[in-house]
Short mmCIF file of C-alpha atoms and ligand atoms in Angstrom, two decimals:
data_model
loop_
_atom_site.label_atom_id
_atom_site.label_comp_id
_atom_site.label_asym_id
_atom_site.label_seq_id
_atom_site.Cartn_x
_atom_site.Cartn_y
_atom_site.Cartn_z
CA UNK A 750 9.56 -14.05 -19.11
CA UNK A 751 11.47 -12.43 -16.26
CA UNK A 752 15.07 -13.40 -15.66
CA UNK A 753 13.94 -15.01 -12.38
CA UNK A 754 11.36 -17.22 -14.02
CA UNK A 755 12.28 -20.90 -13.59
CA UNK A 756 15.62 -20.13 -11.94
CA UNK A 757 16.78 -22.34 -9.06
CA UNK A 758 17.75 -20.07 -6.21
CA UNK A 759 19.25 -21.48 -3.04
CA UNK A 760 18.64 -19.06 -0.22
CA UNK A 761 20.94 -19.52 2.76
CA UNK A 762 19.79 -17.75 5.92
CA UNK A 763 21.89 -17.31 9.06
CA UNK A 764 21.55 -16.19 12.66
CA UNK A 765 20.82 -12.49 12.39
CA UNK A 766 17.71 -10.70 13.59
CA UNK A 767 17.38 -9.49 9.98
CA UNK A 768 16.38 -13.05 9.02
CA UNK A 769 12.71 -12.02 9.23
CA UNK A 770 13.31 -9.87 6.14
CA UNK A 771 14.54 -12.95 4.26
CA UNK A 772 10.97 -14.32 4.43
CA UNK A 773 9.89 -11.32 2.35
CA UNK A 774 12.83 -11.92 0.00
CA UNK A 775 11.87 -15.59 -0.43
CA UNK A 776 8.30 -14.54 -1.14
CA UNK A 777 9.33 -11.95 -3.75
CA UNK A 778 11.60 -14.44 -5.52
CA UNK A 779 8.85 -17.07 -5.56
CA UNK A 780 6.29 -14.58 -6.90
CA UNK A 781 8.75 -13.66 -9.66
CA UNK A 782 8.75 -17.32 -10.77
CA UNK A 783 11.96 -18.62 -9.14
CA UNK A 784 12.21 -22.02 -7.45
CA UNK A 785 13.47 -21.09 -4.00
CA UNK A 786 14.95 -23.66 -1.64
CA UNK A 787 16.08 -22.44 1.74
CA UNK A 788 18.96 -23.63 3.92
CA UNK A 789 18.78 -22.43 7.51
CA UNK A 790 21.65 -22.52 9.97
CA UNK A 791 20.82 -23.62 13.53
CA UNK A 792 21.17 -20.00 14.66
CA UNK A 793 18.73 -18.79 11.97
CA UNK A 794 16.18 -21.35 13.17
CA UNK A 795 16.28 -19.75 16.62
CA UNK A 796 14.91 -16.51 15.12
CA UNK A 797 12.22 -17.80 12.75
CA UNK A 798 10.53 -21.11 12.04
CA UNK A 799 11.33 -23.07 8.86
CA UNK A 800 7.57 -23.15 8.36
CA UNK A 801 7.61 -19.42 7.57
CA UNK A 802 9.89 -20.03 4.57
CA UNK A 803 8.06 -23.18 3.50
CA UNK A 804 4.78 -21.26 3.57
CA UNK A 805 5.99 -18.59 1.15
CA UNK A 806 8.10 -20.76 -1.17
CA UNK A 807 6.07 -23.96 -1.18
CA UNK A 808 9.44 -25.70 -1.45
CA UNK A 809 11.85 -27.54 0.78
CA UNK A 810 13.54 -25.88 3.74
CA UNK A 811 16.74 -27.58 4.86
CA UNK A 812 17.83 -27.42 8.46
CA UNK A 813 20.97 -28.46 10.23
CA UNK A 814 19.53 -31.92 11.10
CA UNK A 815 19.01 -32.67 7.40
CA UNK A 816 22.77 -32.84 6.92
CA UNK A 817 22.76 -36.05 8.95
CA UNK A 818 19.38 -37.33 7.75
CA UNK A 819 18.40 -39.96 5.16
CA UNK A 820 19.04 -37.59 2.23
CA UNK A 821 22.53 -36.73 3.42
CA UNK A 822 24.27 -38.27 0.42
CA UNK A 823 22.23 -36.04 -1.94
CA UNK A 824 22.32 -32.88 0.12
CA UNK A 825 25.97 -33.05 0.93
CA UNK A 826 27.10 -31.53 -2.35
CA UNK A 827 23.99 -31.77 -4.50
CA UNK A 828 22.23 -28.57 -3.43
CA UNK A 829 25.05 -26.34 -4.62
CA UNK A 830 25.28 -28.17 -7.94
CA UNK A 831 21.69 -27.79 -9.07
CA UNK A 832 21.37 -24.09 -8.29
CA UNK A 833 21.65 -21.09 -10.61
CA UNK A 834 22.61 -18.86 -7.68
CA UNK A 835 23.38 -19.26 -3.98
CA UNK A 836 22.17 -16.18 -2.09
CA UNK A 837 23.14 -15.94 1.58
CA UNK A 838 20.88 -13.28 3.05
CA UNK A 839 21.25 -12.30 5.79
CA UNK A 840 24.81 -13.50 6.25
CA UNK A 841 26.44 -13.27 9.69
CA UNK A 842 30.06 -12.32 10.36
CA UNK A 843 30.47 -15.92 11.51
CA UNK A 844 29.32 -17.47 8.23
CA UNK A 845 31.35 -14.97 6.16
CA UNK A 846 34.44 -15.99 8.16
CA UNK A 847 33.76 -19.71 7.70
CA UNK A 848 33.29 -19.39 3.94
CA UNK A 849 36.43 -17.24 3.62
CA UNK A 850 38.42 -19.95 5.41
CA UNK A 851 36.81 -22.83 3.54
CA UNK A 852 35.23 -24.26 6.68
CA UNK A 853 32.40 -26.67 6.00
CA UNK A 854 30.86 -27.53 9.35
CA UNK A 855 27.17 -27.15 8.56
CA UNK A 856 24.86 -27.69 5.60
CA UNK A 857 25.09 -24.07 4.43
CA UNK A 858 28.88 -23.81 4.58
CA UNK A 859 29.31 -27.24 2.92
CA UNK A 860 26.96 -26.09 0.16
CA UNK A 861 28.88 -22.83 -0.28
CA UNK A 862 32.16 -24.75 -0.54
CA UNK A 863 30.73 -27.23 -3.04
CA UNK A 864 28.71 -24.69 -5.07
CA UNK A 865 29.31 -24.53 -8.81
CA UNK A 866 27.10 -21.46 -9.21
CA UNK A 867 27.82 -17.79 -8.35
CA UNK A 868 27.43 -16.81 -4.69
CA UNK A 869 25.84 -13.54 -3.57
CA UNK A 870 26.20 -12.51 0.07
CA UNK A 871 24.09 -9.85 1.82
CA UNK A 872 25.78 -9.25 5.18
CA UNK A 873 23.92 -8.12 8.28
CA UNK A 874 25.62 -7.35 11.55
CA UNK A 875 25.65 -4.87 14.36
CA UNK A 876 27.55 -1.61 14.25
CA UNK A 877 31.28 -2.13 14.32
CA UNK A 878 31.32 -5.85 13.40
CA UNK A 879 31.45 -5.27 9.65
CA UNK A 880 34.34 -2.83 9.88
CA UNK A 881 36.42 -4.96 12.30
CA UNK A 882 39.68 -5.95 10.58
CA UNK A 883 38.81 -9.66 10.75
CA UNK A 884 35.47 -9.24 8.95
CA UNK A 885 36.88 -6.67 6.51
CA UNK A 886 39.70 -9.08 5.58
CA UNK A 887 37.27 -11.99 5.13
CA UNK A 888 35.01 -9.89 2.91
CA UNK A 889 38.00 -8.75 0.84
CA UNK A 890 39.16 -12.37 0.42
CA UNK A 891 35.74 -13.46 -0.79
CA UNK A 892 35.43 -10.49 -3.17
CA UNK A 893 38.81 -11.34 -4.66
CA UNK A 894 37.55 -14.86 -5.29
CA UNK A 895 34.54 -13.53 -7.17
CA UNK A 896 31.89 -13.78 -4.47
CA UNK A 897 29.33 -11.00 -5.02
CA UNK A 898 28.19 -8.72 -2.20
CA UNK A 899 24.99 -6.70 -1.77
CA UNK A 900 25.32 -4.20 1.07
CA UNK A 901 25.49 -3.89 3.97
CA UNK A 902 24.06 -0.41 4.21
CA UNK A 903 24.49 2.41 6.67
CA UNK A 904 21.67 2.95 9.11
CA UNK A 905 19.98 2.02 12.33
CA UNK A 906 20.25 -1.61 13.51
CA UNK A 907 17.86 -3.60 15.69
CA UNK A 908 20.18 -2.98 18.68
CA UNK A 909 19.55 0.74 18.39
CA UNK A 910 23.11 1.41 17.26
CA UNK A 911 23.75 3.01 13.89
CA UNK A 912 26.51 2.37 11.38
CA UNK A 913 27.45 0.15 8.46
CA UNK A 914 26.02 -3.32 8.80
CA UNK A 915 22.34 -2.92 8.07
CA UNK A 916 20.81 -5.64 5.91
CA UNK A 917 19.85 -4.43 2.44
CA UNK A 918 16.09 -4.17 1.95
CA UNK A 919 14.63 -7.11 -0.01
CA UNK A 920 13.31 -4.81 -2.77
CA UNK A 921 16.88 -3.65 -3.47
CA UNK A 922 18.32 -7.14 -3.03
CA UNK A 923 16.06 -8.31 -5.83
CA UNK A 924 18.00 -5.99 -8.17
CA UNK A 925 21.31 -7.54 -7.08
CA UNK A 926 19.96 -11.06 -7.56
CA UNK A 927 18.78 -10.20 -11.08
CA UNK A 928 22.17 -8.70 -11.83
CA UNK A 929 23.96 -11.83 -10.57
CA UNK A 930 21.75 -14.06 -12.73
CA UNK A 931 22.15 -11.92 -15.85
CA UNK A 932 25.76 -10.77 -15.70
CA UNK A 933 26.97 -13.28 -18.29
CA UNK A 934 24.04 -12.59 -20.62
CA UNK A 935 24.19 -11.64 -24.31
CA UNK A 936 24.93 -7.97 -23.59
CA UNK A 937 27.94 -8.70 -21.37
CA UNK A 938 30.58 -6.07 -22.13
CA UNK A 939 28.07 -3.83 -23.93
CA UNK A 940 26.98 -0.36 -22.82
CA UNK A 941 23.35 0.64 -23.07
CA UNK A 942 22.00 4.12 -22.42
CA UNK A 943 18.33 4.31 -21.46
CA UNK A 944 16.24 7.43 -20.80
CA UNK A 945 13.09 7.65 -18.69
CA UNK A 946 10.50 10.01 -17.21
CA UNK A 947 9.07 13.34 -18.24
CA UNK A 948 11.21 16.47 -18.34
CA UNK A 949 10.58 19.56 -16.23
CA UNK A 950 10.92 22.94 -17.89
CA UNK A 951 11.07 25.70 -15.29
CA UNK A 952 8.86 28.78 -15.40
CA UNK A 953 10.15 30.13 -12.08
CA UNK A 954 11.96 28.52 -9.09
CA UNK A 955 8.72 26.81 -8.02
CA UNK A 956 6.74 26.02 -11.16
CA UNK A 957 7.50 23.97 -14.21
CA UNK A 958 5.90 22.49 -17.31
CA UNK A 959 6.02 18.69 -17.43
CA UNK A 960 4.03 15.74 -18.79
CA UNK A 961 2.36 12.57 -17.56
CA UNK A 962 5.23 10.14 -18.12
CA UNK A 963 5.71 7.96 -15.00
CA UNK A 964 9.11 6.62 -16.02
CA UNK A 965 7.93 3.02 -15.50
CA UNK A 966 8.59 1.92 -19.07
CA UNK A 967 12.11 3.39 -19.17
CA UNK A 968 13.01 1.91 -15.78
CA UNK A 969 11.74 -1.50 -16.90
CA UNK A 970 13.89 -1.26 -20.04
CA UNK A 971 16.97 -0.34 -18.00
CA UNK A 972 16.35 -3.36 -15.74
CA UNK A 973 15.81 -5.68 -18.72
CA UNK A 974 19.14 -4.50 -20.17
CA UNK A 975 20.89 -5.24 -16.82
CA UNK A 976 19.21 -8.68 -16.87
CA UNK A 977 20.79 -9.22 -20.28
CA UNK A 978 24.25 -8.44 -18.85
CA UNK A 979 24.67 -4.86 -20.10
CA UNK A 980 26.40 -2.00 -18.31
CA UNK A 981 23.48 0.42 -18.15
CA UNK A 982 23.37 4.18 -17.79
CA UNK A 983 19.85 5.32 -16.94
CA UNK A 984 19.34 9.03 -17.54
CA UNK A 985 16.10 9.98 -15.92
CA UNK A 986 13.85 12.91 -15.21
CA UNK A 987 12.33 12.93 -11.71
CA UNK A 988 9.92 9.99 -11.35
CA UNK A 989 9.54 9.11 -7.68
CA UNK A 990 10.31 5.47 -8.55
CA UNK A 991 12.81 3.62 -6.30
CA UNK A 992 16.38 4.05 -7.55
CA UNK A 993 17.34 0.83 -9.35
CA UNK A 994 20.45 -1.16 -8.41
CA UNK A 995 23.45 -2.11 -10.51
CA UNK A 996 23.25 0.66 -13.04
CA UNK A 997 24.53 4.22 -13.25
CA UNK A 998 21.57 6.51 -12.61
CA UNK A 999 21.87 10.14 -13.73
CA UNK A 1000 19.10 12.51 -12.65
CA UNK A 1001 18.24 15.46 -14.91
CA UNK A 1002 15.42 17.99 -14.97
CA UNK A 1003 15.22 19.67 -18.35
CA UNK A 1004 15.35 18.58 -21.98
CA UNK A 1005 18.64 20.48 -22.38
CA UNK A 1006 20.20 18.58 -19.45
CA UNK A 1007 18.92 15.30 -20.88
CA UNK A 1008 20.48 16.13 -24.26
CA UNK A 1009 23.87 16.89 -22.69
CA UNK A 1010 23.91 13.67 -20.64
CA UNK A 1011 22.67 11.47 -23.50
CA UNK A 1012 25.30 12.88 -25.84
CA UNK A 1013 28.06 12.38 -23.24
CA UNK A 1014 27.04 8.80 -22.38
CA UNK A 1015 26.59 7.88 -26.04
CA UNK A 1016 29.98 9.31 -26.99
CA UNK A 1017 31.55 7.19 -24.24
CA UNK A 1018 31.22 4.10 -26.41
CA UNK A 1019 27.55 3.16 -26.02
CA UNK A 1020 26.38 0.20 -28.10
CA UNK A 1021 22.70 1.01 -27.70
CA UNK A 1022 20.52 4.03 -26.96
CA UNK A 1023 16.90 3.48 -25.98
CA UNK A 1024 14.98 6.73 -25.55
CA UNK A 1025 11.86 6.02 -23.52
CA UNK A 1026 11.80 9.47 -21.84
CA UNK A 1027 9.02 11.90 -22.68
CA UNK A 1028 11.29 14.85 -23.39
CA UNK A 1029 9.68 18.28 -23.59
CA UNK A 1030 9.28 19.59 -27.13
CA UNK A 1031 8.96 23.15 -25.86
CA UNK A 1032 10.55 25.17 -23.08
CA UNK A 1033 9.72 28.64 -21.69
CA UNK A 1034 11.69 31.43 -23.34
CA UNK A 1035 12.07 33.35 -20.07
CA UNK A 1036 12.56 31.75 -16.66
CA UNK A 1037 11.90 34.07 -13.73
CA UNK A 1038 14.59 33.81 -11.06
CA UNK A 1039 12.04 34.84 -8.43
CA UNK A 1040 8.71 33.14 -7.71
CA UNK A 1041 6.06 34.94 -9.77
CA UNK A 1042 3.54 36.37 -7.34
CA UNK A 1043 -0.11 35.57 -7.88
CA UNK A 1044 -1.04 39.23 -7.53
CA UNK A 1045 1.30 40.13 -10.42
CA UNK A 1046 -0.35 37.55 -12.71
CA UNK A 1047 1.37 35.16 -15.03
CA UNK A 1048 0.55 36.81 -18.31
CA UNK A 1049 1.58 34.55 -21.17
CA UNK A 1050 4.29 31.91 -21.04
CA UNK A 1051 6.11 32.07 -24.32
CA UNK A 1052 7.56 28.75 -25.46
CA UNK A 1053 10.36 27.86 -27.81
CA UNK A 1054 11.16 24.40 -29.27
CA UNK A 1055 13.80 22.31 -27.50
CA UNK A 1056 16.61 20.66 -29.44
CA UNK A 1057 15.64 17.15 -30.53
CA UNK A 1058 17.93 14.59 -28.88
CA UNK A 1059 17.52 11.78 -31.39
CA UNK A 1060 18.05 14.20 -34.29
CA UNK A 1061 21.37 15.26 -32.66
CA UNK A 1062 22.38 11.60 -32.21
CA UNK A 1063 21.49 10.92 -35.87
CA UNK A 1064 23.96 13.65 -36.87
CA UNK A 1065 26.67 12.26 -34.59
CA UNK A 1066 26.12 8.65 -35.55
CA UNK A 1067 28.80 8.46 -38.30
CA UNK A 1068 31.36 9.25 -35.58
CA UNK A 1069 30.04 6.60 -33.18
CA UNK A 1070 31.05 3.21 -34.62
CA UNK A 1071 30.00 1.27 -31.50
CA UNK A 1072 26.44 2.54 -31.62
CA UNK A 1073 24.44 -0.24 -33.29
CA UNK A 1074 20.98 0.23 -31.84
CA UNK A 1075 19.12 3.54 -31.60
CA UNK A 1076 15.56 2.96 -30.49
CA UNK A 1077 12.96 5.70 -30.00
CA UNK A 1078 9.46 5.78 -28.58
CA UNK A 1079 6.55 7.57 -30.20
CA UNK A 1080 3.68 8.45 -27.88
CA UNK A 1081 0.90 9.68 -30.13
CA UNK A 1082 -2.72 10.64 -29.70
CA UNK A 1083 -3.62 10.52 -33.40
CA UNK A 1084 -2.35 8.99 -36.66
CA UNK A 1085 -0.14 6.72 -34.55
CA UNK A 1086 1.56 4.68 -37.26
CA UNK A 1087 1.89 7.53 -39.73
CA UNK A 1088 3.56 9.78 -37.15
CA UNK A 1089 5.76 6.96 -35.88
CA UNK A 1090 6.95 6.10 -39.42
CA UNK A 1091 7.80 9.73 -40.03
CA UNK A 1092 9.82 9.81 -36.79
CA UNK A 1093 11.62 6.58 -37.68
CA UNK A 1094 12.76 7.99 -41.03
CA UNK A 1095 13.54 11.56 -39.94
CA UNK A 1096 15.61 10.51 -36.93
CA UNK A 1097 17.23 7.54 -38.72
CA UNK A 1098 16.17 5.11 -36.00
CA UNK A 1099 16.68 1.35 -36.04
CA UNK A 1100 13.33 0.82 -34.37
CA UNK A 1101 10.47 2.94 -33.15
CA UNK A 1102 8.16 1.73 -30.41
CA UNK A 1103 4.82 3.46 -30.93
CA UNK A 1104 1.97 3.63 -28.46
CA UNK A 1105 -1.42 5.28 -28.53
CA UNK A 1106 -1.63 7.42 -25.40
CA UNK A 1107 -5.40 7.85 -25.66
CA UNK A 1108 -5.95 4.19 -24.64
CA UNK A 1109 -7.19 4.07 -21.03
CA UNK A 1110 -5.63 0.67 -20.25
CA UNK A 1111 -2.12 1.34 -21.59
CA UNK A 1112 0.63 3.94 -21.74
CA UNK A 1113 1.21 6.84 -19.33
CA UNK A 1114 1.04 6.10 -15.63
CA UNK A 1115 -0.40 2.57 -15.78
CA UNK A 1116 1.52 -0.73 -15.53
CA UNK A 1117 0.65 -2.01 -19.02
CA UNK A 1118 1.45 -0.92 -22.53
CA UNK A 1119 0.24 -1.83 -26.01
CA UNK A 1120 2.94 -1.06 -28.53
CA UNK A 1121 3.73 -1.36 -32.21
CA UNK A 1122 7.26 -2.03 -33.35
CA UNK A 1123 8.15 -0.30 -36.62
CA UNK A 1124 11.34 -1.17 -38.45
CA UNK A 1125 13.15 0.74 -41.22
CA UNK A 1126 12.36 -1.99 -43.78
CA UNK A 1127 8.65 -1.25 -43.29
CA UNK A 1128 7.88 -4.25 -41.08
CA UNK A 1129 5.25 -3.55 -38.45
CA UNK A 1130 4.79 -5.78 -35.42
CA UNK A 1131 1.66 -4.89 -33.43
CA UNK A 1132 1.91 -6.44 -29.98
CA UNK A 1133 -1.00 -7.20 -27.66
CA UNK A 1134 -1.51 -5.52 -24.25
CA UNK A 1135 1.50 -6.47 -22.11
CA UNK A 1136 3.06 -5.47 -18.82
CA UNK A 1137 5.72 -2.78 -19.15
CA UNK A 1138 8.26 -5.44 -18.06
CA UNK A 1139 7.25 -7.63 -21.01
CA UNK A 1140 7.46 -4.68 -23.40
CA UNK A 1141 10.91 -3.92 -21.94
CA UNK A 1142 12.11 -7.49 -22.55
CA UNK A 1143 10.83 -7.34 -26.12
CA UNK A 1144 12.58 -4.02 -26.80
CA UNK A 1145 15.84 -5.25 -25.25
CA UNK A 1146 15.64 -8.44 -27.38
CA UNK A 1147 15.52 -6.17 -30.43
CA UNK A 1148 18.52 -4.21 -29.14
CA UNK A 1149 20.44 -7.47 -28.61
CA UNK A 1150 19.65 -8.49 -32.17
CA UNK A 1151 20.84 -5.14 -33.60
CA UNK A 1152 23.99 -5.02 -31.45
CA UNK A 1153 25.12 -8.61 -32.01
CA UNK A 1154 24.26 -8.96 -35.69
CA UNK A 1155 27.30 -9.25 -37.92
C1 FMN B 161 19.71 -11.60 19.14
C2 FMN B 161 20.93 -11.90 18.31
C3 FMN B 161 21.12 -11.23 17.15
C4 FMN B 161 22.26 -11.48 16.36
N1 FMN B 161 22.43 -10.80 15.19
C5 FMN B 161 23.54 -11.01 14.47
C6 FMN B 161 23.75 -10.29 13.25
O1 FMN B 161 22.91 -9.50 12.81
N2 FMN B 161 24.88 -10.51 12.58
C7 FMN B 161 25.84 -11.39 13.01
O2 FMN B 161 26.87 -11.51 12.36
N3 FMN B 161 25.64 -12.11 14.14
C8 FMN B 161 24.53 -11.94 14.87
N4 FMN B 161 24.33 -12.66 16.01
C9 FMN B 161 25.33 -13.67 16.39
C10 FMN B 161 25.14 -14.94 15.58
O3 FMN B 161 23.84 -15.44 15.73
C11 FMN B 161 26.16 -15.98 16.02
O4 FMN B 161 27.46 -15.54 15.63
C12 FMN B 161 25.88 -17.35 15.46
O5 FMN B 161 26.90 -18.24 15.87
C13 FMN B 161 25.82 -17.30 13.94
O6 FMN B 161 25.67 -18.60 13.42
P1 FMN B 161 25.46 -18.83 11.86
O7 FMN B 161 26.45 -17.97 11.16
O8 FMN B 161 25.75 -20.28 11.68
O9 FMN B 161 24.05 -18.52 11.56
C14 FMN B 161 23.20 -12.45 16.79
C15 FMN B 161 22.96 -13.16 17.96
C16 FMN B 161 21.85 -12.90 18.73
C17 FMN B 161 21.62 -13.67 19.97
#
């Protein structure tokens, strides 16, 4: 179950042209299983109809008039009490100022003042407005009080001007909302290192040897660890996937670079290491510093084994008292369980997640995975076909168990 599933999200929308993007945000949240109720300011309702939000959420949309309607006694403070998170997106300079000063002159600002839940603000305003001393001071005041901010970003605004003030795209905002919901989760205060993608071993400045890993499973694990409250370092080979929010993302090309970054991040007090990357087992012995010309021919590419990252971590482990969970993946095309068990023992892992890469419906490139969890005590848990997000949640649950166990 995703962190958004069953969560009560109050979405406040204000009078910015970017409010049309909030319809997409409301839709994404609803599709992820959240109960989304929307509060519109009068200015927001001049840009889009409440019906647009109602159509995508299937839930109530509260407008300014509702503050003085028959439900006033409930709405007055009740909305902010029942919510898991109040997201104000887009948030105008005006509403930021009102909340900073404790003004409560409309349903949204009353709700913000009465809210018992965390508040996440995604500002949107034209070039110059965000950096004006008044707005900057209001934002600083709210940050000091623990209000969370997502954006704004640099870029082109609807007015044609460019600068800082652009509303964060809904796809990225989703990451901030997940982070806000999960920040007090079981891995709060814990560091998790996750690896993803397939490494690139250069032959010349243009060509490389790689593999079919898409990085989807590793990215999903990194997100699931953020959802559980962890401080996540994602060390990734190139994937083409959108850069995730609220984690430290380190891009590497080769197996040797991955090894150096994993060792560094793990030595910096990591509590868990989850290696979902498909790291090259071999690398070319000679790398040409010029592009090899077709007319000259390639000849043979001689390969040499790369250093095994998990074997290095196994050696270091006695010096890493924080490190309680080391989880590896085994992608095999034959003798799946036998090979995975051998890997578990040789690399002294706490868990190996084994998948058969010959299956057409699971594994490399696709959105689903069918995995087997193998534990050092010999227990085998064979899971059915699941989405990579579900596999990620399962793996992170195991990491939580290993990290928190006395
Ligand atoms: C076309 C148009 C676009 C606007 N866009 C923004 C904006 O992006 N950010 C902002 O802070 N104010 C913007 N404003 C000004 C706000 O709508 C105005 O300050 C309003 O009082 C905000 O009310 P609210 O904060 O209650 O929604 C815009 C106004 C107009 C007419």
